[in-house]
């Protein structure tokens, strides 16, 4: 899973640094992307491209790992053995996605350990939706279905991006996501078409999750030089708003057909413009929560840190076998 | 102490706040390995991604977990990233072999037969090298075959002689075969997964019947 390539946190007037790039190399780089060829780690790339990709892939990786926590906590309490097994398989997949993505980011020159340190210290971000809790099994189902659905919209777009290692990782990730989506849909349908209590639980969970879902893709992109360049370089593949529209197109009908309601009286498709209209999400809340003041921020990082601390002795023991430091960045 | 809605986390008794952690030393990390997998019997091994591990056998274990858990696999090769020599990357329609300036010394006289060649090669201190081609940027390197040479540089020239007519070749990886840890034919049962894991396949979830039934019921009792 994942959130958007958050270009909105770059100040609009920030320098692109392009004046420091070799014009010939830059032109060849842009021509390669325009031809539809991928960029590989050993190629020349502008500093801005590298920096933005590291940030984006790293955030994506963190989102997979932190995103596995609100669902992971339901494994032992999932109703029935089959659902426990399936929930466990999904959570394992998500953690595996993080591994693939950390590797892809490493090819750009940031080490895995540095990324994990930055996550634990709150220096790099992850998808904000995971700062909200899953108080019931139904909340976990909403994540499995709709947060993964949002993630898939993003990932399918990014899989057409220009950076080779990220594309390779996303190809495997997307294959597994198809299971997540079906699994999540099945779980939600089961509850929504079940007993009145199950229906109520599911509706309440959807009510809780709808506002975070609407912020999932980030605020509409401001027109900026950065956004324009990153789109030309196929780093950012679709605008935040287009992703949100695509998500609503695909999933609003599926939510309504199982008798659930969406807690936004203003949500409707404008038949003239073909665009969804909705109550503007609370972007101030998003900002506040991203910056640490959400219901679960502390808990997510504390749990991640406990895993790091508790695993330290294993890493020490394994590393004792290693003669000399041999870390190098992966090739592809 | 950290409070959580989640009893399983509340029980951990985690501290409410902690100082930031120190970054690790730049090289205080596990070695990097690259992994190749065979998707089914008889197909070429292809690059699947890296792992980090303190040794080749642990790398193999991690690789199996990471890359064969979800996809069919009948064999795996693992090699330290440092053991791979690579060419530069060219465009999707080119061959990197065309950019090699040196060429192999030509042998005078009739070529000896295969087993003679092999014996002589080993006697000269030559070894086997595995050759991998990348045909298209963004795709995976694929094993195209083996050559015998005394160094990675010579192996690349041998590869040009043996596989140079293939096109396009965006990039070549050369690895001394002795540096590759391979899965054993005798252990092939490690790749078979139990058939009872249908629950992790998208195809196992057929929800449309339930939705249709629900819609019919709703239509039958509109007051509901
Ligand atoms: Fe994922
Ligand atoms: Fe997810
Ligand atoms: Fe997922």
Coordinates of C-alpha atoms and ligand atoms in Angstrom, one line a residue:
Chain A
X1 CA 0.0 0.0 0.0
X2 CA 1.0 3.6 -0.2
X3 CA 0.2 7.3 -0.5
X4 CA 1.0 9.8 -3.2
X5 CA 4.3 11.1 -4.4
X6 CA 4.0 14.0 -2.1
X7 CA 5.3 16.9 -4.2
X8 CA 3.1 19.1 -2.2
X9 CA 5.6 19.2 0.6
X10 CA 8.2 20.8 -1.6
X11 CA 8.0 24.6 -1.3
X12 CA 6.6 25.9 -4.6
X13 CA 9.6 28.3 -5.0
X14 CA 12.2 25.7 -4.1
X15 CA 15.1 25.5 -6.6
X16 CA 15.0 22.5 -9.0
X17 CA 18.8 22.5 -9.0
X18 CA 18.6 21.8 -12.8
X19 CA 21.1 24.7 -13.5
X20 CA 23.8 22.5 -11.8
X21 CA 23.2 19.6 -14.2
X22 CA 25.3 18.9 -17.3
X23 CA 23.0 20.1 -20.1
X24 CA 24.1 17.4 -22.5
X25 CA 23.6 14.6 -20.1
X26 CA 20.3 16.0 -19.0
X27 CA 19.1 16.2 -22.6
X28 CA 20.1 12.6 -23.2
X29 CA 18.3 11.5 -20.0
X30 CA 15.1 13.3 -20.9
X31 CA 15.2 11.9 -24.4
X32 CA 15.6 8.4 -23.1
X33 CA 12.5 8.8 -20.9
X34 CA 10.6 10.4 -23.7
X35 CA 11.4 7.3 -25.9
X36 CA 9.8 5.2 -23.2
X37 CA 13.1 3.6 -22.0
X38 CA 13.6 3.0 -18.3
X39 CA 16.4 4.5 -16.3
X40 CA 18.8 2.0 -14.6
X41 CA 20.8 2.7 -11.4
X42 CA 24.2 3.2 -13.2
X43 CA 22.8 5.8 -15.6
X44 CA 23.3 9.5 -15.2
X45 CA 20.3 11.0 -13.4
X46 CA 19.7 14.6 -12.2
X47 CA 20.0 15.1 -8.4
X48 CA 16.3 16.1 -8.2
X49 CA 15.3 12.8 -9.9
X50 CA 17.3 10.8 -7.5
X51 CA 16.2 12.7 -4.4
X52 CA 12.5 12.6 -5.3
X53 CA 12.6 8.9 -6.1
X54 CA 14.4 8.0 -2.9
X55 CA 11.8 9.9 -0.9
X56 CA 8.9 8.4 -2.8
X57 CA 10.1 4.7 -2.8
X58 CA 11.3 5.0 0.8
X59 CA 7.9 6.4 1.9
X60 CA 6.2 3.6 0.0
X61 CA 8.3 1.0 1.7
X62 CA 7.6 2.5 5.2
X63 CA 3.9 2.5 4.3
X64 CA 4.0 -1.2 3.6
X65 CA 5.7 -2.0 6.9
X66 CA 3.7 0.4 9.1
X67 CA 0.5 -0.5 7.2
X68 CA 1.0 -4.1 8.2
X69 CA 0.6 -3.2 11.9
X70 CA -3.2 -2.3 12.0
X71 CA -4.0 -5.4 10.1
X72 CA -1.4 -7.6 11.7
X73 CA -2.9 -7.0 15.1
X74 CA -6.1 -8.7 13.9
X75 CA -4.5 -12.0 12.8
X76 CA -5.0 -13.8 16.1
X77 CA -8.6 -12.4 16.4
X78 CA -9.8 -12.9 12.9
X79 CA -13.0 -14.9 12.9
X80 CA -12.2 -18.5 11.9
X81 CA -9.0 -20.4 11.0
X82 CA -9.2 -19.6 7.3
X83 CA -9.4 -15.9 7.8
X84 CA -6.5 -16.0 10.3
X85 CA -4.4 -17.8 7.6
X86 CA -5.5 -15.4 4.9
X87 CA -4.9 -12.3 7.1
X88 CA -1.5 -13.6 8.0
X89 CA -0.6 -14.2 4.3
X90 CA -1.7 -10.7 3.4
X91 CA 0.4 -9.1 6.2
X92 CA 3.4 -11.2 5.2
X93 CA 2.9 -10.0 1.6
X94 CA 2.9 -6.4 2.8
X95 CA 6.1 -6.8 4.8
X96 CA 7.6 -8.5 1.7
X97 CA 6.6 -5.5 -0.4
X98 CA 8.6 -3.3 2.0
X99 CA 11.6 -5.5 1.5
X100 CA 11.4 -5.2 -2.3
X101 CA 10.9 -1.4 -2.1
X102 CA 13.8 -0.8 0.3
X103 CA 16.0 -2.7 -2.2
X104 CA 14.8 -0.5 -5.0
X105 CA 15.4 2.7 -3.0
X106 CA 18.9 1.4 -2.0
X107 CA 19.9 1.2 -5.7
X108 CA 19.7 5.0 -5.6
X109 CA 22.3 5.2 -2.8
X110 CA 20.5 5.4 0.5
X111 CA 21.2 2.3 2.7
X112 CA 18.4 0.2 4.1
X113 CA 19.5 0.9 7.7
X114 CA 19.5 4.6 7.1
X115 CA 15.9 4.4 5.9
X116 CA 14.8 2.4 8.9
X117 CA 16.6 4.8 11.3
X118 CA 14.8 7.8 9.6
X119 CA 11.5 6.0 9.9
X120 CA 12.0 5.3 13.6
X121 CA 13.2 8.8 14.3
X122 CA 10.2 10.3 12.6
X123 CA 12.3 11.9 9.9
X124 CA 10.7 10.1 6.9
X125 CA 7.0 9.6 6.5
X126 CA 4.6 6.9 5.7
X127 CA 1.0 6.9 4.4
X128 CA -0.9 9.0 6.9
X129 CA -4.0 6.6 7.0
X130 CA -2.0 4.2 9.2
X131 CA -2.0 6.7 12.0
X132 CA -5.6 5.8 12.5
X133 CA -6.7 2.8 14.6
X134 CA -8.5 -0.4 13.7
X135 CA -10.8 -0.8 16.8
X136 CA -12.8 -3.6 15.2
X137 CA -12.4 -6.5 12.7
X138 CA -14.5 -4.5 10.3
X139 CA -12.0 -1.7 10.4
X140 CA -9.3 -4.1 9.4
X141 CA -11.5 -5.2 6.5
X142 CA -11.9 -1.7 5.3
X143 CA -8.1 -1.4 5.1
X144 CA -7.8 -4.7 3.3
X145 CA -10.3 -3.6 0.7
X146 CA -10.3 0.1 0.3
X147 CA -6.9 1.2 1.4
X148 CA -5.4 -1.5 -0.7
X149 CA -7.7 -0.4 -3.6
X150 CA -6.3 3.1 -3.3
X151 CA -2.8 1.7 -3.1
X152 CA -3.4 -0.3 -6.3
X153 CA -4.5 2.8 -8.1
X154 CA -1.2 4.4 -7.2
X155 CA 0.9 1.4 -7.8
X156 CA -0.5 0.6 -11.2
X157 CA 0.3 4.2 -12.2
X158 CA 3.8 4.1 -10.7
X159 CA 4.5 0.8 -12.4
X160 CA 4.6 2.8 -15.7
X161 CA 7.2 5.2 -14.3
X162 CA 10.7 5.6 -15.5
X163 CA 12.9 4.0 -12.9
X164 CA 13.7 0.4 -13.7
X165 CA 14.2 -1.1 -10.1
X166 CA 11.0 0.5 -8.9
X167 CA 9.1 -1.0 -11.9
X168 CA 10.5 -4.4 -11.3
X169 CA 9.5 -4.2 -7.6
X170 CA 6.0 -3.0 -8.5
X171 CA 5.4 -5.8 -11.0
X172 CA 5.7 -8.4 -8.2
X173 CA 3.8 -6.2 -5.8
X174 CA 0.8 -5.7 -8.1
X175 CA 0.5 -9.4 -8.7
X176 CA 0.1 -10.0 -4.9
X177 CA -2.2 -7.0 -4.5
X178 CA -4.9 -8.7 -6.6
X179 CA -5.3 -11.2 -3.8
X180 CA -5.5 -8.4 -1.2
X181 CA -8.2 -6.7 -3.1
X182 CA -10.3 -9.8 -3.5
X183 CA -9.7 -10.9 0.0
X184 CA -10.7 -7.4 1.4
X185 CA -13.8 -7.2 -0.8
X186 CA -14.9 -10.7 0.3
X187 CA -14.5 -9.8 3.9
X188 CA -16.4 -6.5 3.6
X189 CA -19.2 -8.2 1.6
X190 CA -19.4 -11.0 4.1
X191 CA -20.1 -8.4 6.9
X192 CA -22.2 -6.0 4.9
X193 CA -24.6 -8.8 3.8
X194 CA -24.6 -10.6 7.1
X195 CA -26.6 -10.1 10.3
X196 CA -27.8 -6.6 11.4
X197 CA -25.0 -6.4 13.9
X198 CA -22.4 -7.3 11.3
X199 CA -23.9 -4.7 8.9
X200 CA -23.8 -2.1 11.6
X201 CA -20.2 -2.9 12.5
X202 CA -19.2 -2.6 8.9
X203 CA -21.1 0.7 8.4
X204 CA -19.5 2.2 11.5
X205 CA -16.0 1.2 10.3
X206 CA -16.6 2.7 6.9
X207 CA -17.8 5.9 8.6
X208 CA -14.6 6.0 10.6
X209 CA -12.4 5.3 7.6
X210 CA -14.0 7.5 4.9
X211 CA -12.3 10.8 5.9
X212 CA -8.8 9.2 5.9
X213 CA -9.6 7.4 2.7
X214 CA -10.5 10.7 1.0
X215 CA -7.1 12.2 2.1
X216 CA -5.2 9.1 0.9
X217 CA -4.1 10.5 -2.4
X218 CA -3.1 13.9 -0.9
X219 CA -4.4 17.4 -1.7
X220 CA -4.8 18.5 -5.3
X221 CA -1.4 19.2 -6.8
X222 CA -0.4 22.8 -6.9
X223 CA 0.7 23.8 -10.4
X224 CA 4.5 24.1 -9.8
X225 CA 7.7 23.7 -11.7
X226 CA 8.5 20.7 -9.7
X227 CA 5.2 18.9 -10.4
X228 CA 5.7 19.6 -14.1
X229 CA 9.3 18.3 -14.2
X230 CA 8.5 15.2 -12.1
X231 CA 5.6 14.3 -14.5
X232 CA 7.9 14.8 -17.5
X233 CA 10.5 12.5 -15.9
X234 CA 7.8 9.9 -15.2
X235 CA 8.4 10.0 -11.5
X236 CA 4.9 11.3 -10.7
X237 CA 2.6 9.4 -13.1
X238 CA -0.9 10.9 -12.3
X239 CA -2.1 13.9 -10.4
X240 CA -3.4 13.3 -6.8
X241 CA -6.8 14.4 -7.9
X242 CA -7.0 12.1 -10.9
X243 CA -6.0 9.1 -8.7
X244 CA -8.8 10.1 -6.3
X245 CA -11.3 10.4 -9.1
X246 CA -10.3 7.0 -10.5
X247 CA -10.7 5.4 -7.1
X248 CA -14.2 6.9 -6.6
X249 CA -15.2 5.8 -10.1
X250 CA -14.2 2.2 -9.3
X251 CA -15.3 1.8 -5.7
X252 CA -18.2 4.0 -4.9
X253 CA -20.6 1.7 -6.9
X254 CA -19.1 -1.3 -5.3
X255 CA -19.7 0.2 -1.8
X256 CA -23.3 1.2 -2.5
X257 CA -24.3 -2.1 -4.1
X258 CA -23.8 -3.9 -0.8
X259 CA -26.2 -1.6 1.0
X260 CA -23.5 0.6 2.7
X261 CA -23.8 4.3 2.7
X262 CA -21.0 6.8 2.3
X263 CA -20.8 9.4 5.1
X264 CA -20.6 12.4 2.8
X265 CA -23.9 14.1 1.8
X266 CA -22.1 16.0 -1.0
X267 CA -20.6 13.0 -2.7
X268 CA -22.0 12.8 -6.3
X269 CA -20.8 12.4 -9.8
X270 CA -21.3 15.5 -11.9
X271 CA -22.6 14.0 -15.1
X272 CA -21.6 17.1 -17.1
X273 CA -17.9 17.3 -16.0
X274 CA -17.6 13.5 -15.4
X275 CA -15.9 14.3 -12.1
X276 CA -16.9 13.4 -8.6
X277 CA -17.8 16.2 -6.2
X278 CA -17.3 15.7 -2.5
X279 CA -16.9 17.6 0.7
X280 CA -13.4 18.9 0.7
X281 CA -11.3 16.7 3.1
X282 CA -9.8 18.3 6.2
X283 CA -6.3 19.1 4.9
X284 CA -5.4 20.8 8.1
X285 CA -6.1 17.6 10.0
X286 CA -3.9 15.7 7.5
X287 CA -1.1 18.1 8.1
X288 CA -1.5 17.9 11.8
X289 CA -1.6 14.1 11.8
X290 CA 1.3 13.7 9.4
X291 CA 3.4 15.8 11.7
X292 CA 2.8 13.5 14.6
X293 CA -0.5 14.4 16.2
X294 CA -2.7 11.5 15.2
X295 CA -4.3 8.8 17.3
X296 CA -1.7 6.1 16.5
X297 CA 1.5 7.9 15.4
X298 CA 3.3 7.2 18.6
X299 CA 2.1 3.6 18.8
X300 CA 3.2 2.8 15.3
X301 CA 6.7 4.0 15.7
X302 CA 7.0 2.6 19.2
X303 CA 6.0 -0.9 17.9
X304 CA 8.4 -0.6 15.0
X305 CA 11.2 0.5 17.4
X306 CA 10.5 -2.4 19.7
X307 CA 10.9 -4.7 16.8
X308 CA 14.2 -3.1 16.0
X309 CA 15.4 -3.3 19.6
X310 CA 14.2 -6.8 20.2
X311 CA 15.9 -8.0 17.0
X312 CA 19.2 -6.3 17.7
X313 CA 20.8 -9.4 19.2
X314 CA 19.9 -11.5 16.2
X315 CA 21.5 -9.0 13.9
X316 CA 24.5 -8.8 16.1
X317 CA 24.8 -12.6 16.2
X318 CA 24.5 -13.0 12.5
X319 CA 26.9 -10.2 11.8
X320 CA 29.5 -11.8 14.0
X321 CA 29.8 -14.4 11.2
X322 CA 30.7 -11.7 8.7
X323 CA 34.4 -11.1 8.3
X324 CA 34.6 -7.5 7.1
X325 CA 31.9 -4.9 6.3
X326 CA 30.7 -5.8 2.8
X327 CA 27.5 -3.8 2.3
X328 CA 27.3 -2.4 -1.3
X329 CA 24.3 -1.0 -3.0
X330 CA 22.3 -3.6 -4.9
X331 CA 22.8 -3.7 -8.7
X332 CA 19.3 -3.5 -9.9
Chain B
X1 CA 3.7 4.1 29.4
X2 CA 2.3 4.0 25.9
X3 CA -1.5 3.6 25.9
X4 CA -3.2 1.8 23.1
X5 CA -6.7 0.7 22.1
X6 CA -5.0 -2.6 21.3
X7 CA -4.6 -4.9 24.3
X8 CA -1.8 -6.8 22.6
X9 CA 0.2 -3.6 22.3
X10 CA -0.8 -2.2 25.7
X11 CA 0.5 -5.4 27.2
X12 CA 4.0 -4.7 25.8
X13 CA 4.5 -1.9 28.3
X14 CA 6.4 0.2 25.7
X15 CA 7.7 3.6 27.0
X16 CA 5.7 6.6 26.1
X17 CA 8.6 8.4 24.5
X18 CA 12.2 7.6 23.8
X19 CA 15.3 9.5 22.5
X20 CA 16.0 9.2 18.8
X21 CA 18.2 6.3 17.8
X22 CA 21.7 6.7 16.5
X23 CA 22.3 6.1 12.8
X24 CA 24.3 2.9 12.2
X25 CA 27.8 3.1 10.9
X26 CA 27.9 3.3 7.1
X27 CA 29.2 -0.2 6.6
X28 CA 27.8 -1.7 9.7
X29 CA 25.4 -3.7 7.6
X30 CA 25.0 -7.1 6.1
X31 CA 26.6 -8.0 2.8
X32 CA 24.5 -7.6 -0.4
X33 CA 23.7 -10.6 -2.6
X34 CA 21.8 -10.8 -5.9
X35 CA 19.3 -13.5 -6.5
X36 CA 18.3 -15.4 -9.6
X37 CA 15.3 -17.7 -9.9
X38 CA 14.0 -20.4 -12.2
X39 CA 10.3 -20.1 -12.7
X40 CA 9.8 -23.6 -14.0
X41 CA 11.9 -26.6 -15.1
X42 CA 13.9 -26.0 -18.2
X43 CA 13.6 -22.2 -18.3
X44 CA 16.5 -19.9 -18.0
X45 CA 17.4 -18.4 -14.6
X46 CA 16.4 -14.7 -14.3
X47 CA 17.3 -12.0 -11.9
X48 CA 14.7 -11.5 -9.2
X49 CA 16.3 -9.0 -6.7
X50 CA 18.8 -8.5 -3.9
X51 CA 18.9 -9.6 -0.3
X52 CA 21.2 -8.7 2.6
X53 CA 22.7 -11.4 4.7
X54 CA 25.9 -12.2 6.7
X55 CA 26.8 -15.2 4.5
X56 CA 25.8 -16.9 1.3
X57 CA 23.8 -19.7 3.0
X58 CA 21.8 -17.2 5.1
X59 CA 21.3 -15.2 1.9
X60 CA 19.9 -18.3 0.2
X61 CA 17.5 -18.8 3.1
X62 CA 16.4 -15.1 2.9
X63 CA 16.1 -15.3 -0.8
X64 CA 13.9 -18.4 -0.7
X65 CA 11.7 -16.7 1.8
X66 CA 11.6 -13.4 0.0
X67 CA 11.3 -14.5 -3.6
X68 CA 9.8 -18.0 -3.8
X69 CA 7.1 -17.6 -1.1
X70 CA 4.5 -16.4 -3.6
X71 CA 5.6 -17.3 -7.0
X72 CA 6.4 -20.7 -8.6
X73 CA 10.1 -21.5 -8.4
X74 CA 12.1 -24.6 -9.2
X75 CA 15.6 -23.3 -8.5
X76 CA 17.6 -20.4 -7.1
X77 CA 21.1 -19.0 -7.5
X78 CA 22.6 -16.5 -5.0
X79 CA 25.8 -14.6 -5.5
X80 CA 27.5 -11.7 -3.7
X81 CA 26.9 -8.4 -5.4
X82 CA 30.6 -7.8 -5.3
X83 CA 31.3 -10.9 -7.4
X84 CA 29.4 -9.5 -10.4
X85 CA 31.2 -7.5 -13.1
X86 CA 29.0 -5.5 -15.4
X87 CA 29.2 -3.5 -18.5
X88 CA 27.7 -0.1 -19.0
X89 CA 24.0 0.2 -20.0
X90 CA 23.1 1.1 -23.6
X91 CA 19.8 1.9 -25.2
X92 CA 16.9 -0.6 -25.7
X93 CA 17.7 -1.1 -29.4
X94 CA 21.5 -1.5 -29.1
X95 CA 24.0 -4.2 -28.1
X96 CA 26.6 -3.3 -25.5
X97 CA 28.9 -5.9 -27.2
X98 CA 29.2 -3.4 -30.1
X99 CA 30.9 -1.0 -27.7
X100 CA 33.6 -3.4 -26.6
X101 CA 36.9 -2.3 -28.2
X102 CA 39.1 -5.3 -27.5
X103 CA 38.6 -8.7 -29.1
X104 CA 39.8 -12.2 -28.3
X105 CA 43.1 -13.4 -29.5
X106 CA 42.3 -15.7 -32.4
X107 CA 43.4 -19.3 -32.2
X108 CA 45.5 -20.7 -35.0
X109 CA 44.8 -24.2 -36.4
X110 CA 41.8 -26.4 -36.2
X111 CA 39.7 -26.1 -33.0
X112 CA 40.3 -29.1 -30.6
X113 CA 37.2 -31.1 -29.5
X114 CA 35.1 -29.9 -26.6
X115 CA 36.6 -32.1 -23.8
X116 CA 40.2 -31.3 -24.9
X117 CA 39.3 -27.6 -24.9
X118 CA 37.9 -27.9 -21.4
X119 CA 40.8 -29.8 -20.0
X120 CA 43.3 -27.3 -21.5
X121 CA 41.2 -24.4 -20.3
X122 CA 41.2 -25.6 -16.7
X123 CA 44.9 -26.4 -17.0
X124 CA 45.5 -22.8 -18.0
X125 CA 43.8 -21.6 -14.8
X126 CA 40.5 -20.8 -16.6
X127 CA 37.2 -21.1 -14.8
X128 CA 33.5 -21.1 -15.7
X129 CA 31.7 -17.8 -15.8
X130 CA 27.9 -17.3 -15.9
X131 CA 26.7 -14.7 -18.4
X132 CA 23.5 -12.7 -18.0
X133 CA 21.9 -10.4 -20.5
X134 CA 19.4 -7.6 -20.0
X135 CA 17.3 -7.3 -23.1
X136 CA 15.2 -4.3 -22.1
X137 CA 15.6 -1.7 -19.5
X138 CA 13.2 -2.2 -16.6
X139 CA 13.1 -6.0 -17.3
X140 CA 15.3 -8.6 -15.5
X141 CA 18.8 -10.0 -16.5
X142 CA 18.5 -13.5 -17.9
X143 CA 21.1 -16.3 -17.9
X144 CA 22.2 -16.9 -21.4
X145 CA 25.0 -19.5 -20.8
X146 CA 28.5 -20.2 -19.5
X147 CA 31.9 -19.4 -20.9
X148 CA 35.4 -20.4 -19.7
X149 CA 38.0 -17.7 -19.1
X150 CA 40.8 -16.6 -16.8
X151 CA 39.2 -13.3 -15.7
X152 CA 35.9 -11.5 -15.8
X153 CA 37.2 -9.2 -18.6
X154 CA 38.2 -12.2 -20.7
X155 CA 34.9 -13.8 -19.9
X156 CA 33.1 -10.8 -21.3
X157 CA 35.0 -11.2 -24.6
X158 CA 34.2 -14.9 -24.7
X159 CA 30.6 -14.0 -24.1
X160 CA 30.7 -11.6 -27.0
X161 CA 32.0 -14.5 -29.2
X162 CA 29.4 -16.9 -28.0
X163 CA 26.3 -14.7 -27.6
X164 CA 27.3 -11.5 -29.4
X165 CA 24.8 -12.0 -32.2
X166 CA 21.9 -11.7 -29.8
X167 CA 20.1 -8.4 -30.0
X168 CA 19.4 -6.1 -28.2
X169 CA 21.8 -6.5 -25.2
X170 CA 21.4 -3.5 -23.0
X171 CA 23.7 -4.7 -20.3
X172 CA 25.8 -7.8 -19.4
X173 CA 26.6 -9.3 -16.0
X174 CA 29.5 -11.7 -15.6
X175 CA 29.9 -13.9 -12.6
X176 CA 32.5 -16.5 -11.8
X177 CA 30.5 -19.7 -11.3
X178 CA 32.4 -20.6 -8.2
X179 CA 30.9 -17.5 -6.6
X180 CA 27.4 -18.7 -7.1
X181 CA 25.5 -20.7 -4.5
X182 CA 23.0 -22.9 -6.3
X183 CA 20.1 -24.9 -5.1
X184 CA 20.6 -28.6 -5.3
X185 CA 18.6 -30.9 -7.7
X186 CA 18.3 -33.4 -4.9
X187 CA 16.6 -30.8 -2.7
X188 CA 13.9 -29.9 -5.2
X189 CA 11.1 -30.8 -2.8
X190 CA 11.9 -27.5 -1.0
X191 CA 10.1 -25.7 -3.8
X192 CA 6.8 -27.5 -3.6
X193 CA 4.2 -25.6 -1.7
X194 CA 1.2 -27.3 -0.2
X195 CA -1.9 -27.1 -2.3
X196 CA -4.0 -26.0 0.8
X197 CA -2.9 -22.4 0.4
X198 CA -5.7 -21.4 -2.0
X199 CA -6.7 -18.8 0.5
X200 CA -3.9 -16.6 -0.6
X201 CA -4.9 -16.6 -4.3
X202 CA -7.3 -14.0 -5.7
X203 CA -9.1 -16.7 -7.6
X204 CA -10.2 -18.3 -4.3
X205 CA -12.5 -15.4 -3.6
X206 CA -15.8 -15.5 -5.4
X207 CA -18.1 -13.0 -3.9
X208 CA -20.4 -12.1 -6.8
X209 CA -23.0 -14.8 -5.8
X210 CA -23.3 -13.4 -2.4
X211 CA -23.7 -9.9 -3.7
X212 CA -26.4 -11.0 -6.2
X213 CA -28.3 -12.9 -3.6
X214 CA -28.1 -9.8 -1.3
X215 CA -29.5 -7.6 -4.1
X216 CA -32.4 -10.0 -4.7
X217 CA -33.3 -10.0 -1.1
X218 CA -33.2 -6.3 -0.9
X219 CA -35.4 -6.0 -4.0
X220 CA -37.9 -8.5 -2.5
X221 CA -38.2 -6.5 0.7
X222 CA -37.9 -2.9 -0.2
X223 CA -39.1 -1.8 3.2
X224 CA -35.9 -3.2 4.7
Ligands
LIG1 FE1 1.4 -3.8 -0.4
LIG2 FE1 -2.0 -2.6 2.0
LIG3 FE1 -1.8 -4.9 -0.2

